[in-house]
Short mmCIF file of C-alpha atoms in Angstrom, two decimals:
data_model
loop_
_atom_site.label_atom_id
_atom_site.label_comp_id
_atom_site.label_asym_id
_atom_site.label_seq_id
_atom_site.Cartn_x
_atom_site.Cartn_y
_atom_site.Cartn_z
CA MET A 1 -11.22 16.84 -22.50
CA SER A 2 -8.75 17.00 -19.19
CA PHE A 3 -6.88 14.32 -17.88
CA ILE A 4 -5.55 14.01 -14.32
CA SER A 5 -2.79 11.35 -13.38
CA ALA A 6 -1.43 10.78 -10.15
CA LEU A 7 1.79 8.04 -9.06
CA ILE A 8 0.48 7.43 -5.18
CA THR A 9 2.34 4.82 -3.65
CA VAL A 10 0.40 1.62 -2.23
CA GLN A 11 1.56 -1.18 -0.62
CA LEU A 12 0.82 -4.95 -1.02
CA ASP A 13 0.14 -6.87 1.88
CA ALA A 14 2.41 -9.78 0.98
CA VAL A 15 3.22 -12.55 2.98
CA ARG A 16 6.25 -11.50 4.67
CA GLY A 17 5.01 -8.03 5.21
CA ARG A 18 4.01 -4.78 3.29
CA LEU A 19 6.11 -3.97 -0.29
CA PRO A 20 5.83 -1.09 -1.51
CA LEU A 21 4.99 -0.61 -5.18
CA LEU A 22 3.81 2.75 -7.17
CA ALA A 23 0.27 3.35 -9.02
CA ARG A 24 -0.75 5.79 -11.55
CA PHE A 25 -4.17 6.66 -10.70
CA ALA A 26 -5.66 8.21 -13.70
CA TYR A 27 -8.92 10.31 -14.84
CA ASP A 28 -10.42 11.76 -17.76
CA SER A 29 -13.24 13.47 -18.48
CA GLY A 30 -14.34 11.41 -21.77
CA ASP A 31 -14.71 8.52 -18.98
CA PRO A 32 -16.24 11.03 -16.00
CA TYR A 33 -17.48 7.43 -14.05
CA ALA A 34 -13.67 5.59 -13.85
CA VAL A 35 -10.43 5.68 -12.37
CA ARG A 36 -7.65 3.99 -14.05
CA ALA A 37 -5.45 2.21 -11.53
CA THR A 38 -1.93 0.78 -12.92
CA PHE A 39 0.18 -0.90 -10.54
CA LEU A 40 4.19 -0.39 -11.67
CA ASP A 41 7.34 -2.25 -10.09
CA GLY A 42 9.49 0.72 -11.34
CA ALA A 43 8.28 1.64 -14.73
CA THR A 44 7.14 -1.93 -15.91
CA PRO A 45 3.22 -2.40 -15.38
CA LEU A 46 2.11 -5.13 -13.25
CA ALA A 47 -1.65 -5.08 -13.52
CA ARG A 48 -4.01 -2.47 -14.70
CA TRP A 49 -7.88 -2.39 -13.34
CA HIS A 50 -10.28 0.31 -13.91
CA PHE A 51 -12.62 1.61 -11.02
CA ASP A 52 -15.59 3.20 -10.56
CA ARG A 53 -14.80 6.67 -9.12
CA GLN A 54 -18.07 6.97 -7.10
CA MET A 55 -17.27 3.81 -5.92
CA LEU A 56 -13.28 4.88 -4.98
CA ALA A 57 -14.64 7.74 -2.72
CA ASP A 58 -17.19 5.97 -0.62
CA GLY A 59 -14.52 3.58 0.29
CA LEU A 60 -13.01 5.98 1.90
CA HIS A 61 -15.99 6.13 4.42
CA ARG A 62 -17.76 2.80 4.13
CA PRO A 63 -16.76 -0.88 3.06
CA VAL A 64 -18.17 -0.73 -0.66
CA GLY A 65 -18.11 -3.41 -3.81
CA ASP A 66 -18.12 -6.84 -4.24
CA GLY A 67 -16.50 -9.32 -6.92
CA ASP A 68 -13.44 -8.30 -8.39
CA VAL A 69 -12.85 -4.99 -6.32
CA ALA A 70 -13.75 -3.94 -2.79
CA PHE A 71 -12.87 -0.61 -0.80
CA ARG A 72 -13.20 -0.11 2.83
CA PRO A 73 -11.72 2.13 5.21
CA HIS A 74 -8.50 0.86 7.29
CA GLY A 75 -6.39 1.99 10.04
CA GLU A 76 -6.16 2.22 14.00
CA ALA A 77 -7.06 6.23 13.89
CA GLY A 78 -10.31 5.81 11.58
CA ALA A 79 -9.43 5.36 8.50
CA ASP A 80 -6.22 6.52 7.58
CA GLU A 81 -5.76 4.20 5.04
CA LEU A 82 -7.93 2.71 1.79
CA ARG A 83 -7.60 -1.22 1.84
CA ILE A 84 -8.19 -2.71 -1.87
CA VAL A 85 -8.65 -6.42 -2.51
CA LEU A 86 -8.46 -6.91 -6.58
CA ARG A 87 -9.31 -10.73 -7.02
CA GLY A 88 -8.83 -12.28 -10.06
CA PRO A 89 -11.54 -14.23 -12.44
CA ALA A 90 -12.82 -16.65 -10.38
CA ALA A 91 -12.73 -19.56 -13.72
CA GLN A 92 -8.91 -18.31 -13.98
CA ARG A 93 -8.18 -18.64 -10.20
CA GLU A 94 -5.88 -15.95 -9.87
CA GLY A 95 -6.24 -15.23 -6.44
CA GLU A 96 -6.43 -12.01 -5.08
CA ALA A 97 -4.35 -8.76 -4.08
CA VAL A 98 -4.68 -6.69 -1.01
CA LEU A 99 -3.57 -3.22 -1.27
CA PHE A 100 -3.00 -0.40 0.98
CA VAL A 101 -3.41 3.67 0.38
CA GLU A 102 -3.03 6.36 2.31
CA ALA A 103 -6.49 8.10 2.71
CA ARG A 104 -5.49 11.53 1.94
CA ALA A 105 -3.61 10.69 -1.08
CA VAL A 106 -6.65 8.95 -3.09
CA GLU A 107 -8.82 12.38 -1.34
CA ASP A 108 -6.74 14.74 -2.78
CA PHE A 109 -6.37 12.59 -6.13
CA LEU A 110 -10.08 12.67 -6.33
CA HIS A 111 -10.29 16.24 -5.39
CA GLN A 112 -8.19 17.02 -8.85
CA THR A 113 -10.78 14.88 -10.30
CA TYR A 114 -13.57 17.05 -9.13
CA ALA A 115 -12.14 19.95 -10.32
CA VAL A 116 -12.93 18.55 -13.82
CA THR A 117 -16.26 16.92 -13.48
CA GLY A 118 -17.73 17.41 -9.99
CA GLU A 119 -19.12 14.85 -8.05
CA GLY A 120 -22.44 13.57 -9.40
CA GLU A 121 -22.08 15.98 -12.19
CA GLU A 122 -21.35 12.94 -14.31
CA PHE A 123 -23.28 12.49 -17.18
CA LEU A 124 -23.28 10.86 -20.75
CA ASP A 125 -24.63 13.33 -23.61
CA VAL A 126 -26.92 10.80 -25.44
CA ASP A 127 -26.88 13.51 -28.34
CA LYS A 128 -22.91 13.47 -28.86
CA LEU A 129 -22.87 9.55 -29.05
CA LEU A 130 -25.31 9.41 -31.27
CA ASP A 131 -23.75 11.49 -34.29
CA ALA A 132 -20.68 10.00 -33.32
CA LEU A 133 -21.67 6.34 -34.04
CA LEU A 134 -23.66 7.70 -37.22
CA ALA A 135 -20.55 9.81 -38.26
CA ARG A 136 -18.98 6.11 -38.56
#
């Protein structure tokens, strides 16, 4: 298994303008469909989200997502930013957060993940999974 991690600056869209935060984007080949994002205030984690890797990549080029996560390209010069909308559970009425991240930083991170697991090469090894389950 291989693990990729990158610290990326994100901008939280707030009432008084954008507030910079750090986000640790992480990819583990053991879970090839997922990208984990931990949003930080210094060293303190504020929130953790799991994104579908393909949806994240698609969001750089067109609006995608429904429900608790949505991505879309944003920017005056085409798609120089990725707009991320995160919504809390409706039952808890936690609202939503709108974040902006430089598209190039996300592209660079995704290219690193593709070096580990190529785009479209994700698959579930059912035999390996059954062996692991039966071994327990």
